[in-house]
Structure formats: structure tokens, C-alpha cells
Amino acid sequence: MLTDLKQSVFEANLALHKSGLVLLTWGNVSGLDRESGLVAIKPSGVSYAEMRPEQMVIVDLQGTVVEGELRPSSDTPTHLELYRSFPSLGGIAHTHSTYATAWAQARRPLPCFGTTHADNFRGEVPVTAELTPEALAGDYELETGKAIVQAFAERDPLQVPGVLVACHGPFTWGPTPAAAVENSLVLEYVAQMAAVAESLSPGLSCISCGLQDKHFLRKHGKDAYYGQK
Ligand SMILES: [Zn+2]
């Protein structure tokens, strides 16, 4: 079932590992097949060296395992909440990459200090609220997803394809599992540059809205002109 989706999710998980953003098994990627409403996701705790495409677990959007011998990633309820709430997503990735996680641990949104950020994220990358004791006592991974959705109440998830979960780390997404992984790489890169820039110039302010929009819109949207037609 969904052989192509399982293959693309498998390849995206390997790409995430090869990128160096993931230590041990601390990362996961999923992909959604919009037509069937089914999600393929990495199995929980399986090493990347031993992972095979057929081990990707297929779940429906309510979290019922439809196909697979192994347990899905423990973060599956977070991924599913994002797919249910953001209909444009086709892939989601999660890491504990160093700099993005450092901003998440500082519980600070990632400010737009330069055009590399603006090329990829329109405005700051938000940080979620911390989970309440009630949320922690409930379905933790689902509540994490809800906190992310709340952070996007006034944002377009395709214009800001990532988030910092307070005290935890980044989730990124895109139209495909591969795009979600690419955004994990970009987020880590801009998080590192922002940390260095701020250490060089404490109190540094964001670049102007005009410059942010110029860079985001020349790469994205209907009038984009970056790259080849
Ligand atoms: Zn995590």
C-alpha cells in the first residue's frame, strides 16, 4: 500500500539523518497522501542503518495504524494534528538540531536578521507557548500539535514553514517530505546565523518589513522570479 509514499518518507528520513541534524534516532519525517488521507511515518526507535522503506508505518489521520508491523514514531499525534489543521502540508519533519533547539529552549521566536531567513520564512519563526500542567497530563504529543496550531493562528504555515516548540525543538514542513527536510536544514542554518549575529551585536533588530517581503516574494508567490521558469 502507498509504496511511493513509503519510499519518499524513507528517503526523507535518511536525508534528515545524513544532513547531520539528527543524533541517534532523535528525528522523524512523515508524508501525507491527500487522496487517501493516509500518512506514512518513520517507525519508533529504529536505527537509520537498519531502516527499510517497507517499515514505514501507515496511519490514518485519527492515528489508527492501517499497515505496518512496527509502532509509529511517538511524535505521530503531533504530525497528525498539523495535517488536520493545515490542509496544504504534504510532509513534516522533526529534529533536535542544535541551534534551532537552542532558540526553542530559550523560548524565543527566531527573528529575521537577514535575507537568508527572509528568502525562506516570511517574518519570525514563532515559538509555541509552553504546555500547561493540564496539557502535560493529557495526550502530550497531541497537545504539542495543538500548541503549534495556536502559534499559527495569524500566520500562513506555507509562508512560515516551521516552528520552535518551546523547551523542545523545531518542526518543519512543506508540500513533500523532502521539502520538509530541506526546511529543517534551512531553519538550522538561519538559527545558527541569528545566534552568531546577535552575539556580535546584542539587541540587534530585525531587518525592515520591506526587505523581508522583497526577499520572500521574489522566491515565493505568484510574482516570484528567482530561479528558472
Ligand atoms: Zn522531539
mmCIF file with all atom_site columns, C-alpha atoms and ligand atoms in Angstrom:
data_model
loop_
_atom_site.group_PDB
_atom_site.id
_atom_site.type_symbol
_atom_site.label_atom_id
_atom_site.label_alt_id
_atom_site.label_comp_id
_atom_site.label_asym_id
_atom_site.label_entity_id
_atom_site.label_seq_id
_atom_site.pdbx_PDB_ins_code
_atom_site.Cartn_x
_atom_site.Cartn_y
_atom_site.Cartn_z
_atom_site.occupancy
_atom_site.B_iso_or_equiv
_atom_site.pdbx_formal_charge
_atom_site.auth_seq_id
_atom_site.auth_comp_id
_atom_site.auth_asym_id
_atom_site.auth_atom_id
_atom_site.pdbx_PDB_model_num
ATOM   1   C  CA . MET A 1 1   ? 0.000  0.000  0.000   1.00 0.00 ? 1   MET A CA 1
ATOM   2   C  CA . LEU A 1 2   ? 1.255  3.517  -0.873  1.00 0.00 ? 2   LEU A CA 1
ATOM   3   C  CA . THR A 1 3   ? 4.649  2.184  -1.968  1.00 0.00 ? 3   THR A CA 1
ATOM   4   C  CA . ASP A 1 4   ? 5.733  5.514  -3.480  1.00 0.00 ? 4   ASP A CA 1
ATOM   5   C  CA . LEU A 1 5   ? 4.819  7.467  -0.348  1.00 0.00 ? 5   LEU A CA 1
ATOM   6   C  CA . LYS A 1 6   ? 6.640  4.968  1.899   1.00 0.00 ? 6   LYS A CA 1
ATOM   7   C  CA . GLN A 1 7   ? 9.710  5.217  -0.352  1.00 0.00 ? 7   GLN A CA 1
ATOM   8   C  CA . SER A 1 8   ? 9.697  9.043  -0.286  1.00 0.00 ? 8   SER A CA 1
ATOM   9   C  CA . VAL A 1 9   ? 9.233  9.106  3.503   1.00 0.00 ? 9   VAL A CA 1
ATOM   10  C  CA . PHE A 1 10  ? 12.029 6.549  3.916   1.00 0.00 ? 10  PHE A CA 1
ATOM   11  C  CA . GLU A 1 11  ? 14.362 8.594  1.694   1.00 0.00 ? 11  GLU A CA 1
ATOM   12  C  CA . ALA A 1 12  ? 13.465 11.809 3.534   1.00 0.00 ? 12  ALA A CA 1
ATOM   13  C  CA . ASN A 1 13  ? 14.264 10.167 6.892   1.00 0.00 ? 13  ASN A CA 1
ATOM   14  C  CA . LEU A 1 14  ? 17.644 9.021  5.550   1.00 0.00 ? 14  LEU A CA 1
ATOM   15  C  CA . ALA A 1 15  ? 18.303 12.506 4.126   1.00 0.00 ? 15  ALA A CA 1
ATOM   16  C  CA . LEU A 1 16  ? 17.495 14.049 7.505   1.00 0.00 ? 16  LEU A CA 1
ATOM   17  C  CA . HIS A 1 17  ? 19.960 11.700 9.191   1.00 0.00 ? 17  HIS A CA 1
ATOM   18  C  CA . LYS A 1 18  ? 22.671 12.298 6.570   1.00 0.00 ? 18  LYS A CA 1
ATOM   19  C  CA . SER A 1 19  ? 22.217 16.056 6.991   1.00 0.00 ? 19  SER A CA 1
ATOM   20  C  CA . GLY A 1 20  ? 23.742 15.773 10.469  1.00 0.00 ? 20  GLY A CA 1
ATOM   21  C  CA . LEU A 1 21  ? 20.713 17.375 12.126  1.00 0.00 ? 21  LEU A CA 1
ATOM   22  C  CA . VAL A 1 22  ? 19.738 14.179 13.932  1.00 0.00 ? 22  VAL A CA 1
ATOM   23  C  CA . LEU A 1 23  ? 21.679 12.398 16.655  1.00 0.00 ? 23  LEU A CA 1
ATOM   24  C  CA . LEU A 1 24  ? 20.876 8.699  17.232  1.00 0.00 ? 24  LEU A CA 1
ATOM   25  C  CA . THR A 1 25  ? 17.181 8.249  16.351  1.00 0.00 ? 25  THR A CA 1
ATOM   26  C  CA . TRP A 1 26  ? 16.038 11.715 17.518  1.00 0.00 ? 26  TRP A CA 1
ATOM   27  C  CA . GLY A 1 27  ? 14.220 12.805 14.427  1.00 0.00 ? 27  GLY A CA 1
ATOM   28  C  CA . ASN A 1 28  ? 11.326 11.802 12.246  1.00 0.00 ? 28  ASN A CA 1
ATOM   29  C  CA . VAL A 1 29  ? 9.711  12.586 8.924   1.00 0.00 ? 29  VAL A CA 1
ATOM   30  C  CA . SER A 1 30  ? 6.209  11.791 7.689   1.00 0.00 ? 30  SER A CA 1
ATOM   31  C  CA . GLY A 1 31  ? 4.328  12.283 4.440   1.00 0.00 ? 31  GLY A CA 1
ATOM   32  C  CA . LEU A 1 32  ? 0.638  12.574 3.635   1.00 0.00 ? 32  LEU A CA 1
ATOM   33  C  CA . ASP A 1 33  ? -1.240 11.095 0.697   1.00 0.00 ? 33  ASP A CA 1
ATOM   34  C  CA . ARG A 1 34  ? -4.062 13.661 0.386   1.00 0.00 ? 34  ARG A CA 1
ATOM   35  C  CA . GLU A 1 35  ? -6.214 11.435 -1.825  1.00 0.00 ? 35  GLU A CA 1
ATOM   36  C  CA . SER A 1 36  ? -6.488 8.575  0.654   1.00 0.00 ? 36  SER A CA 1
ATOM   37  C  CA . GLY A 1 37  ? -5.944 10.738 3.757   1.00 0.00 ? 37  GLY A CA 1
ATOM   38  C  CA . LEU A 1 38  ? -3.239 8.324  4.913   1.00 0.00 ? 38  LEU A CA 1
ATOM   39  C  CA . VAL A 1 39  ? 0.123  9.185  6.427   1.00 0.00 ? 39  VAL A CA 1
ATOM   40  C  CA . ALA A 1 40  ? 3.410  7.272  6.212   1.00 0.00 ? 40  ALA A CA 1
ATOM   41  C  CA . ILE A 1 41  ? 5.775  7.879  9.144   1.00 0.00 ? 41  ILE A CA 1
ATOM   42  C  CA . LYS A 1 42  ? 9.052  6.555  10.497  1.00 0.00 ? 42  LYS A CA 1
ATOM   43  C  CA . PRO A 1 43  ? 8.738  3.654  12.924  1.00 0.00 ? 43  PRO A CA 1
ATOM   44  C  CA . SER A 1 44  ? 9.671  4.463  16.527  1.00 0.00 ? 44  SER A CA 1
ATOM   45  C  CA . GLY A 1 45  ? 13.266 3.900  17.660  1.00 0.00 ? 45  GLY A CA 1
ATOM   46  C  CA . VAL A 1 46  ? 14.531 2.044  14.563  1.00 0.00 ? 46  VAL A CA 1
ATOM   47  C  CA . SER A 1 47  ? 18.137 2.907  13.674  1.00 0.00 ? 47  SER A CA 1
ATOM   48  C  CA . TYR A 1 48  ? 18.701 4.625  10.328  1.00 0.00 ? 48  TYR A CA 1
ATOM   49  C  CA . ALA A 1 49  ? 21.255 1.968  9.346   1.00 0.00 ? 49  ALA A CA 1
ATOM   50  C  CA . GLU A 1 50  ? 18.660 -0.787 9.654   1.00 0.00 ? 50  GLU A CA 1
ATOM   51  C  CA . MET A 1 51  ? 15.626 1.086  8.391   1.00 0.00 ? 51  MET A CA 1
ATOM   52  C  CA . ARG A 1 52  ? 13.856 -0.153 5.259   1.00 0.00 ? 52  ARG A CA 1
ATOM   53  C  CA . PRO A 1 53  ? 11.129 1.513  3.133   1.00 0.00 ? 53  PRO A CA 1
ATOM   54  C  CA . GLU A 1 54  ? 8.570  -1.209 3.887   1.00 0.00 ? 54  GLU A CA 1
ATOM   55  C  CA . GLN A 1 55  ? 8.929  -0.480 7.625   1.00 0.00 ? 55  GLN A CA 1
ATOM   56  C  CA . MET A 1 56  ? 7.327  2.965  7.247   1.00 0.00 ? 56  MET A CA 1
ATOM   57  C  CA . VAL A 1 57  ? 4.060  2.794  9.203   1.00 0.00 ? 57  VAL A CA 1
ATOM   58  C  CA . ILE A 1 58  ? 0.794  3.824  7.540   1.00 0.00 ? 58  ILE A CA 1
ATOM   59  C  CA . VAL A 1 59  ? -1.730 5.542  9.822   1.00 0.00 ? 59  VAL A CA 1
ATOM   60  C  CA . ASP A 1 60  ? -4.978 7.362  9.139   1.00 0.00 ? 60  ASP A CA 1
ATOM   61  C  CA . LEU A 1 61  ? -5.499 10.979 10.229  1.00 0.00 ? 61  LEU A CA 1
ATOM   62  C  CA . GLN A 1 62  ? -7.025 9.759  13.510  1.00 0.00 ? 62  GLN A CA 1
ATOM   63  C  CA . GLY A 1 63  ? -3.895 7.741  14.311  1.00 0.00 ? 63  GLY A CA 1
ATOM   64  C  CA . THR A 1 64  ? -5.142 4.207  13.682  1.00 0.00 ? 64  THR A CA 1
ATOM   65  C  CA . VAL A 1 65  ? -2.392 2.029  12.219  1.00 0.00 ? 65  VAL A CA 1
ATOM   66  C  CA . VAL A 1 66  ? -3.613 0.871  8.814   1.00 0.00 ? 66  VAL A CA 1
ATOM   67  C  CA . GLU A 1 67  ? -0.480 -1.003 7.777   1.00 0.00 ? 67  GLU A CA 1
ATOM   68  C  CA . GLY A 1 68  ? 2.850  -1.860 9.401   1.00 0.00 ? 68  GLY A CA 1
ATOM   69  C  CA . GLU A 1 69  ? 4.352  -4.262 11.892  1.00 0.00 ? 69  GLU A CA 1
ATOM   70  C  CA . LEU A 1 70  ? 6.161  -1.636 13.977  1.00 0.00 ? 70  LEU A CA 1
ATOM   71  C  CA . ARG A 1 71  ? 4.902  1.127  16.237  1.00 0.00 ? 71  ARG A CA 1
ATOM   72  C  CA . PRO A 1 72  ? 4.831  4.542  14.534  1.00 0.00 ? 72  PRO A CA 1
ATOM   73  C  CA . SER A 1 73  ? 7.036  7.383  15.822  1.00 0.00 ? 73  SER A CA 1
ATOM   74  C  CA . SER A 1 74  ? 5.952  8.560  19.272  1.00 0.00 ? 74  SER A CA 1
ATOM   75  C  CA . ASP A 1 75  ? 5.508  12.040 17.740  1.00 0.00 ? 75  ASP A CA 1
ATOM   76  C  CA . THR A 1 76  ? 2.803  10.780 15.343  1.00 0.00 ? 76  THR A CA 1
ATOM   77  C  CA . PRO A 1 77  ? -0.081 12.621 17.136  1.00 0.00 ? 77  PRO A CA 1
ATOM   78  C  CA . THR A 1 78  ? 1.798  15.926 16.662  1.00 0.00 ? 78  THR A CA 1
ATOM   79  C  CA . HIS A 1 79  ? 2.213  15.276 12.924  1.00 0.00 ? 79  HIS A CA 1
ATOM   80  C  CA . LEU A 1 80  ? -1.463 14.297 12.565  1.00 0.00 ? 80  LEU A CA 1
ATOM   81  C  CA . GLU A 1 81  ? -2.720 17.421 14.341  1.00 0.00 ? 81  GLU A CA 1
ATOM   82  C  CA . LEU A 1 82  ? -0.695 19.517 11.866  1.00 0.00 ? 82  LEU A CA 1
ATOM   83  C  CA . TYR A 1 83  ? -2.043 17.635 8.825   1.00 0.00 ? 83  TYR A CA 1
ATOM   84  C  CA . ARG A 1 84  ? -5.612 18.005 10.109  1.00 0.00 ? 84  ARG A CA 1
ATOM   85  C  CA . SER A 1 85  ? -5.200 21.733 10.782  1.00 0.00 ? 85  SER A CA 1
ATOM   86  C  CA . PHE A 1 86  ? -3.020 22.795 7.812   1.00 0.00 ? 86  PHE A CA 1
ATOM   87  C  CA . PRO A 1 87  ? -4.537 21.207 4.685   1.00 0.00 ? 87  PRO A CA 1
ATOM   88  C  CA . SER A 1 88  ? -1.689 22.364 2.430   1.00 0.00 ? 88  SER A CA 1
ATOM   89  C  CA . LEU A 1 89  ? 1.013  20.229 4.089   1.00 0.00 ? 89  LEU A CA 1
ATOM   90  C  CA . GLY A 1 90  ? 2.397  17.124 2.389   1.00 0.00 ? 90  GLY A CA 1
ATOM   91  C  CA . GLY A 1 91  ? 5.379  16.402 4.637   1.00 0.00 ? 91  GLY A CA 1
ATOM   92  C  CA . ILE A 1 92  ? 6.559  17.146 8.190   1.00 0.00 ? 92  ILE A CA 1
ATOM   93  C  CA . ALA A 1 93  ? 9.994  16.771 9.788   1.00 0.00 ? 93  ALA A CA 1
ATOM   94  C  CA . HIS A 1 94  ? 11.130 16.993 13.402  1.00 0.00 ? 94  HIS A CA 1
ATOM   95  C  CA . THR A 1 95  ? 14.657 17.270 14.761  1.00 0.00 ? 95  THR A CA 1
ATOM   96  C  CA . HIS A 1 96  ? 16.517 18.398 17.867  1.00 0.00 ? 96  HIS A CA 1
ATOM   97  C  CA . SER A 1 97  ? 19.091 20.244 15.736  1.00 0.00 ? 97  SER A CA 1
ATOM   98  C  CA . THR A 1 98  ? 21.412 22.320 17.904  1.00 0.00 ? 98  THR A CA 1
ATOM   99  C  CA . TYR A 1 99  ? 20.733 25.968 17.080  1.00 0.00 ? 99  TYR A CA 1
ATOM   100 C  CA . ALA A 1 100 ? 17.012 25.719 16.343  1.00 0.00 ? 100 ALA A CA 1
ATOM   101 C  CA . THR A 1 101 ? 16.628 23.774 19.596  1.00 0.00 ? 101 THR A CA 1
ATOM   102 C  CA . ALA A 1 102 ? 18.693 26.376 21.461  1.00 0.00 ? 102 ALA A CA 1
ATOM   103 C  CA . TRP A 1 103 ? 16.214 29.106 20.385  1.00 0.00 ? 103 TRP A CA 1
ATOM   104 C  CA . ALA A 1 104 ? 13.336 26.802 21.383  1.00 0.00 ? 104 ALA A CA 1
ATOM   105 C  CA . GLN A 1 105 ? 14.962 26.227 24.773  1.00 0.00 ? 105 GLN A CA 1
ATOM   106 C  CA . ALA A 1 106 ? 15.447 29.976 25.191  1.00 0.00 ? 106 ALA A CA 1
ATOM   107 C  CA . ARG A 1 107 ? 11.698 30.165 24.419  1.00 0.00 ? 107 ARG A CA 1
ATOM   108 C  CA . ARG A 1 108 ? 12.347 32.886 21.874  1.00 0.00 ? 108 ARG A CA 1
ATOM   109 C  CA . PRO A 1 109 ? 10.918 33.250 18.374  1.00 0.00 ? 109 PRO A CA 1
ATOM   110 C  CA . LEU A 1 110 ? 13.616 33.323 15.705  1.00 0.00 ? 110 LEU A CA 1
ATOM   111 C  CA . PRO A 1 111 ? 13.916 36.938 14.476  1.00 0.00 ? 111 PRO A CA 1
ATOM   112 C  CA . CYS A 1 112 ? 14.533 37.771 10.843  1.00 0.00 ? 112 CYS A CA 1
ATOM   113 C  CA . PHE A 1 113 ? 18.034 39.261 10.945  1.00 0.00 ? 113 PHE A CA 1
ATOM   114 C  CA . GLY A 1 114 ? 18.866 38.859 7.265   1.00 0.00 ? 114 GLY A CA 1
ATOM   115 C  CA . THR A 1 115 ? 17.849 37.943 3.766   1.00 0.00 ? 115 THR A CA 1
ATOM   116 C  CA . THR A 1 116 ? 18.715 34.227 4.065   1.00 0.00 ? 116 THR A CA 1
ATOM   117 C  CA . HIS A 1 117 ? 15.964 33.994 6.658   1.00 0.00 ? 117 HIS A CA 1
ATOM   118 C  CA . ALA A 1 118 ? 13.632 36.188 4.559   1.00 0.00 ? 118 ALA A CA 1
ATOM   119 C  CA . ASP A 1 119 ? 14.174 34.023 1.463   1.00 0.00 ? 119 ASP A CA 1
ATOM   120 C  CA . ASN A 1 120 ? 12.638 31.088 3.308   1.00 0.00 ? 120 ASN A CA 1
ATOM   121 C  CA . PHE A 1 121 ? 10.453 32.312 6.182   1.00 0.00 ? 121 PHE A CA 1
ATOM   122 C  CA . ARG A 1 122 ? 8.169  35.353 5.934   1.00 0.00 ? 122 ARG A CA 1
ATOM   123 C  CA . GLY A 1 123 ? 8.712  37.029 9.269   1.00 0.00 ? 123 GLY A CA 1
ATOM   124 C  CA . GLU A 1 124 ? 9.877  35.487 12.514  1.00 0.00 ? 124 GLU A CA 1
ATOM   125 C  CA . VAL A 1 125 ? 9.676  31.755 13.128  1.00 0.00 ? 125 VAL A CA 1
ATOM   126 C  CA . PRO A 1 126 ? 7.302  31.577 16.084  1.00 0.00 ? 126 PRO A CA 1
ATOM   127 C  CA . VAL A 1 127 ? 7.858  29.771 19.344  1.00 0.00 ? 127 VAL A CA 1
ATOM   128 C  CA . THR A 1 128 ? 4.901  27.967 20.899  1.00 0.00 ? 128 THR A CA 1
ATOM   129 C  CA . ALA A 1 129 ? 3.507  28.649 24.335  1.00 0.00 ? 129 ALA A CA 1
ATOM   130 C  CA . GLU A 1 130 ? 4.750  26.254 26.994  1.00 0.00 ? 130 GLU A CA 1
ATOM   131 C  CA . LEU A 1 131 ? 2.348  23.410 27.684  1.00 0.00 ? 131 LEU A CA 1
ATOM   132 C  CA . THR A 1 132 ? 0.188  23.818 30.771  1.00 0.00 ? 132 THR A CA 1
ATOM   133 C  CA . PRO A 1 133 ? 0.220  21.184 33.558  1.00 0.00 ? 133 PRO A CA 1
ATOM   134 C  CA . GLU A 1 134 ? -3.223 20.056 32.284  1.00 0.00 ? 134 GLU A CA 1
ATOM   135 C  CA . ALA A 1 135 ? -1.873 19.601 28.747  1.00 0.00 ? 135 ALA A CA 1
ATOM   136 C  CA . LEU A 1 136 ? 1.143  17.692 30.097  1.00 0.00 ? 136 LEU A CA 1
ATOM   137 C  CA . ALA A 1 137 ? -1.175 15.375 31.993  1.00 0.00 ? 137 ALA A CA 1
ATOM   138 C  CA . GLY A 1 138 ? -3.201 14.733 28.830  1.00 0.00 ? 138 GLY A CA 1
ATOM   139 C  CA . ASP A 1 139 ? -2.099 13.466 25.411  1.00 0.00 ? 139 ASP A CA 1
ATOM   140 C  CA . TYR A 1 140 ? 1.310  15.164 25.363  1.00 0.00 ? 140 TYR A CA 1
ATOM   141 C  CA . GLU A 1 141 ? 2.119  14.745 21.663  1.00 0.00 ? 141 GLU A CA 1
ATOM   142 C  CA . LEU A 1 142 ? -1.372 15.843 20.586  1.00 0.00 ? 142 LEU A CA 1
ATOM   143 C  CA . GLU A 1 143 ? -1.161 18.868 22.894  1.00 0.00 ? 143 GLU A CA 1
ATOM   144 C  CA . THR A 1 144 ? 2.197  19.726 21.304  1.00 0.00 ? 144 THR A CA 1
ATOM   145 C  CA . GLY A 1 145 ? 0.452  19.765 17.922  1.00 0.00 ? 145 GLY A CA 1
ATOM   146 C  CA . LYS A 1 146 ? -2.307 21.990 19.292  1.00 0.00 ? 146 LYS A CA 1
ATOM   147 C  CA . ALA A 1 147 ? 0.268  24.426 20.691  1.00 0.00 ? 147 ALA A CA 1
ATOM   148 C  CA . ILE A 1 148 ? 1.841  24.651 17.219  1.00 0.00 ? 148 ILE A CA 1
ATOM   149 C  CA . VAL A 1 149 ? -1.543 25.286 15.581  1.00 0.00 ? 149 VAL A CA 1
ATOM   150 C  CA . GLN A 1 150 ? -2.234 28.005 18.154  1.00 0.00 ? 150 GLN A CA 1
ATOM   151 C  CA . ALA A 1 151 ? 1.094  29.692 17.304  1.00 0.00 ? 151 ALA A CA 1
ATOM   152 C  CA . PHE A 1 152 ? -0.141 29.879 13.670  1.00 0.00 ? 152 PHE A CA 1
ATOM   153 C  CA . ALA A 1 153 ? -3.498 31.482 14.449  1.00 0.00 ? 153 ALA A CA 1
ATOM   154 C  CA . GLU A 1 154 ? -2.462 34.568 12.469  1.00 0.00 ? 154 GLU A CA 1
ATOM   155 C  CA . ARG A 1 155 ? 0.175  33.061 10.176  1.00 0.00 ? 155 ARG A CA 1
ATOM   156 C  CA . ASP A 1 156 ? 0.180  31.124 6.921   1.00 0.00 ? 156 ASP A CA 1
ATOM   157 C  CA . PRO A 1 157 ? 2.021  27.817 7.502   1.00 0.00 ? 157 PRO A CA 1
ATOM   158 C  CA . LEU A 1 158 ? 3.263  27.806 3.906   1.00 0.00 ? 158 LEU A CA 1
ATOM   159 C  CA . GLN A 1 159 ? 4.844  31.247 4.323   1.00 0.00 ? 159 GLN A CA 1
ATOM   160 C  CA . VAL A 1 160 ? 6.455  30.214 7.615   1.00 0.00 ? 160 VAL A CA 1
ATOM   161 C  CA . PRO A 1 161 ? 7.196  26.516 7.100   1.00 0.00 ? 161 PRO A CA 1
ATOM   162 C  CA . GLY A 1 162 ? 8.449  25.782 10.586  1.00 0.00 ? 162 GLY A CA 1
ATOM   163 C  CA . VAL A 1 163 ? 8.042  26.403 14.295  1.00 0.00 ? 163 VAL A CA 1
ATOM   164 C  CA . LEU A 1 164 ? 10.015 26.201 17.517  1.00 0.00 ? 164 LEU A CA 1
ATOM   165 C  CA . VAL A 1 165 ? 8.250  24.152 20.169  1.00 0.00 ? 165 VAL A CA 1
ATOM   166 C  CA . ALA A 1 166 ? 9.097  25.820 23.482  1.00 0.00 ? 166 ALA A CA 1
ATOM   167 C  CA . CYS A 1 167 ? 11.659 23.901 25.564  1.00 0.00 ? 167 CYS A CA 1
ATOM   168 C  CA . HIS A 1 168 ? 11.746 21.139 22.913  1.00 0.00 ? 168 HIS A CA 1
ATOM   169 C  CA . GLY A 1 169 ? 12.826 21.831 19.330  1.00 0.00 ? 169 GLY A CA 1
ATOM   170 C  CA . PRO A 1 170 ? 11.787 22.536 15.749  1.00 0.00 ? 170 PRO A CA 1
ATOM   171 C  CA . PHE A 1 171 ? 9.129  21.052 13.489  1.00 0.00 ? 171 PHE A CA 1
ATOM   172 C  CA . THR A 1 172 ? 9.241  21.996 9.811   1.00 0.00 ? 172 THR A CA 1
ATOM   173 C  CA . TRP A 1 173 ? 7.007  21.152 6.885   1.00 0.00 ? 173 TRP A CA 1
ATOM   174 C  CA . GLY A 1 174 ? 6.387  21.583 3.178   1.00 0.00 ? 174 GLY A CA 1
ATOM   175 C  CA . PRO A 1 175 ? 4.453  20.221 0.221   1.00 0.00 ? 175 PRO A CA 1
ATOM   176 C  CA . THR A 1 176 ? 6.500  16.977 0.272   1.00 0.00 ? 176 THR A CA 1
ATOM   177 C  CA . PRO A 1 177 ? 8.564  15.013 2.838   1.00 0.00 ? 177 PRO A CA 1
ATOM   178 C  CA . ALA A 1 178 ? 11.758 16.105 1.007   1.00 0.00 ? 178 ALA A CA 1
ATOM   179 C  CA . ALA A 1 179 ? 10.715 19.777 1.232   1.00 0.00 ? 179 ALA A CA 1
ATOM   180 C  CA . ALA A 1 180 ? 10.067 19.377 4.961   1.00 0.00 ? 180 ALA A CA 1
ATOM   181 C  CA . VAL A 1 181 ? 13.636 18.064 5.407   1.00 0.00 ? 181 VAL A CA 1
ATOM   182 C  CA . GLU A 1 182 ? 15.046 20.914 3.327   1.00 0.00 ? 182 GLU A CA 1
ATOM   183 C  CA . ASN A 1 183 ? 13.257 23.377 5.605   1.00 0.00 ? 183 ASN A CA 1
ATOM   184 C  CA . SER A 1 184 ? 14.797 21.661 8.674   1.00 0.00 ? 184 SER A CA 1
ATOM   185 C  CA . LEU A 1 185 ? 18.220 22.341 7.159   1.00 0.00 ? 185 LEU A CA 1
ATOM   186 C  CA . VAL A 1 186 ? 17.376 25.950 6.323   1.00 0.00 ? 186 VAL A CA 1
ATOM   187 C  CA . LEU A 1 187 ? 15.891 26.597 9.767   1.00 0.00 ? 187 LEU A CA 1
ATOM   188 C  CA . GLU A 1 188 ? 19.004 25.236 11.493  1.00 0.00 ? 188 GLU A CA 1
ATOM   189 C  CA . TYR A 1 189 ? 21.232 27.360 9.260   1.00 0.00 ? 189 TYR A CA 1
ATOM   190 C  CA . VAL A 1 190 ? 19.356 30.609 9.877   1.00 0.00 ? 190 VAL A CA 1
ATOM   191 C  CA . ALA A 1 191 ? 19.051 29.826 13.604  1.00 0.00 ? 191 ALA A CA 1
ATOM   192 C  CA . GLN A 1 192 ? 22.847 29.497 13.751  1.00 0.00 ? 192 GLN A CA 1
ATOM   193 C  CA . MET A 1 193 ? 23.387 32.726 11.811  1.00 0.00 ? 193 MET A CA 1
ATOM   194 C  CA . ALA A 1 194 ? 20.908 34.567 14.066  1.00 0.00 ? 194 ALA A CA 1
ATOM   195 C  CA . ALA A 1 195 ? 22.662 33.353 17.228  1.00 0.00 ? 195 ALA A CA 1
ATOM   196 C  CA . VAL A 1 196 ? 26.034 34.491 15.902  1.00 0.00 ? 196 VAL A CA 1
ATOM   197 C  CA . ALA A 1 197 ? 24.678 37.839 14.639  1.00 0.00 ? 197 ALA A CA 1
ATOM   198 C  CA . GLU A 1 198 ? 23.070 38.550 17.981  1.00 0.00 ? 198 GLU A CA 1
ATOM   199 C  CA . SER A 1 199 ? 26.235 37.659 19.869  1.00 0.00 ? 199 SER A CA 1
ATOM   200 C  CA . LEU A 1 200 ? 28.148 40.132 17.656  1.00 0.00 ? 200 LEU A CA 1
ATOM   201 C  CA . SER A 1 201 ? 25.525 42.823 18.133  1.00 0.00 ? 201 SER A CA 1
ATOM   202 C  CA . PRO A 1 202 ? 23.412 42.351 21.278  1.00 0.00 ? 202 PRO A CA 1
ATOM   203 C  CA . GLY A 1 203 ? 19.979 43.952 20.881  1.00 0.00 ? 203 GLY A CA 1
ATOM   204 C  CA . LEU A 1 204 ? 20.141 43.650 17.087  1.00 0.00 ? 204 LEU A CA 1
ATOM   205 C  CA . SER A 1 205 ? 16.808 44.469 15.441  1.00 0.00 ? 205 SER A CA 1
ATOM   206 C  CA . CYS A 1 206 ? 15.042 42.672 12.588  1.00 0.00 ? 206 CYS A CA 1
ATOM   207 C  CA . ILE A 1 207 ? 15.556 43.799 9.007   1.00 0.00 ? 207 ILE A CA 1
ATOM   208 C  CA . SER A 1 208 ? 12.813 46.035 7.597   1.00 0.00 ? 208 SER A CA 1
ATOM   209 C  CA . CYS A 1 209 ? 9.467  44.581 6.534   1.00 0.00 ? 209 CYS A CA 1
ATOM   210 C  CA . GLY A 1 210 ? 10.169 45.889 3.045   1.00 0.00 ? 210 GLY A CA 1
ATOM   211 C  CA . LEU A 1 211 ? 13.412 43.932 2.734   1.00 0.00 ? 211 LEU A CA 1
ATOM   212 C  CA . GLN A 1 212 ? 11.812 40.838 4.285   1.00 0.00 ? 212 GLN A CA 1
ATOM   213 C  CA . ASP A 1 213 ? 8.956  40.935 1.787   1.00 0.00 ? 213 ASP A CA 1
ATOM   214 C  CA . LYS A 1 214 ? 11.245 41.676 -1.153  1.00 0.00 ? 214 LYS A CA 1
ATOM   215 C  CA . HIS A 1 215 ? 13.253 38.524 -0.499  1.00 0.00 ? 215 HIS A CA 1
ATOM   216 C  CA . PHE A 1 216 ? 10.349 36.256 0.395   1.00 0.00 ? 216 PHE A CA 1
ATOM   217 C  CA . LEU A 1 217 ? 8.185  37.312 -2.543  1.00 0.00 ? 217 LEU A CA 1
ATOM   218 C  CA . ARG A 1 218 ? 10.896 37.123 -5.199  1.00 0.00 ? 218 ARG A CA 1
ATOM   219 C  CA . LYS A 1 219 ? 11.184 33.381 -4.379  1.00 0.00 ? 219 LYS A CA 1
ATOM   220 C  CA . HIS A 1 220 ? 7.570  32.553 -3.458  1.00 0.00 ? 220 HIS A CA 1
ATOM   221 C  CA . GLY A 1 221 ? 4.108  33.529 -4.591  1.00 0.00 ? 221 GLY A CA 1
ATOM   222 C  CA . LYS A 1 222 ? 2.595  34.399 -7.935  1.00 0.00 ? 222 LYS A CA 1
ATOM   223 C  CA . ASP A 1 223 ? 5.163  37.012 -8.978  1.00 0.00 ? 223 ASP A CA 1
ATOM   224 C  CA . ALA A 1 224 ? 8.260  35.017 -7.965  1.00 0.00 ? 224 ALA A CA 1
ATOM   225 C  CA . TYR A 1 225 ? 11.186 35.474 -10.341 1.00 0.00 ? 225 TYR A CA 1
ATOM   226 C  CA . TYR A 1 226 ? 14.050 33.615 -8.578  1.00 0.00 ? 226 TYR A CA 1
ATOM   227 C  CA . GLY A 1 227 ? 15.462 30.562 -10.395 1.00 0.00 ? 227 GLY A CA 1
ATOM   228 C  CA . GLN A 1 228 ? 14.472 29.145 -13.777 1.00 0.00 ? 228 GLN A CA 1
ATOM   229 C  CA . LYS A 1 229 ? 10.959 29.170 -15.179 1.00 0.00 ? 229 LYS A CA 1
HETATM 230 ZN ZN . ZN  B 2 .   ? 11.429 15.783 19.870  1.00 0.00 ? 1   ZN  B ZN 1
#
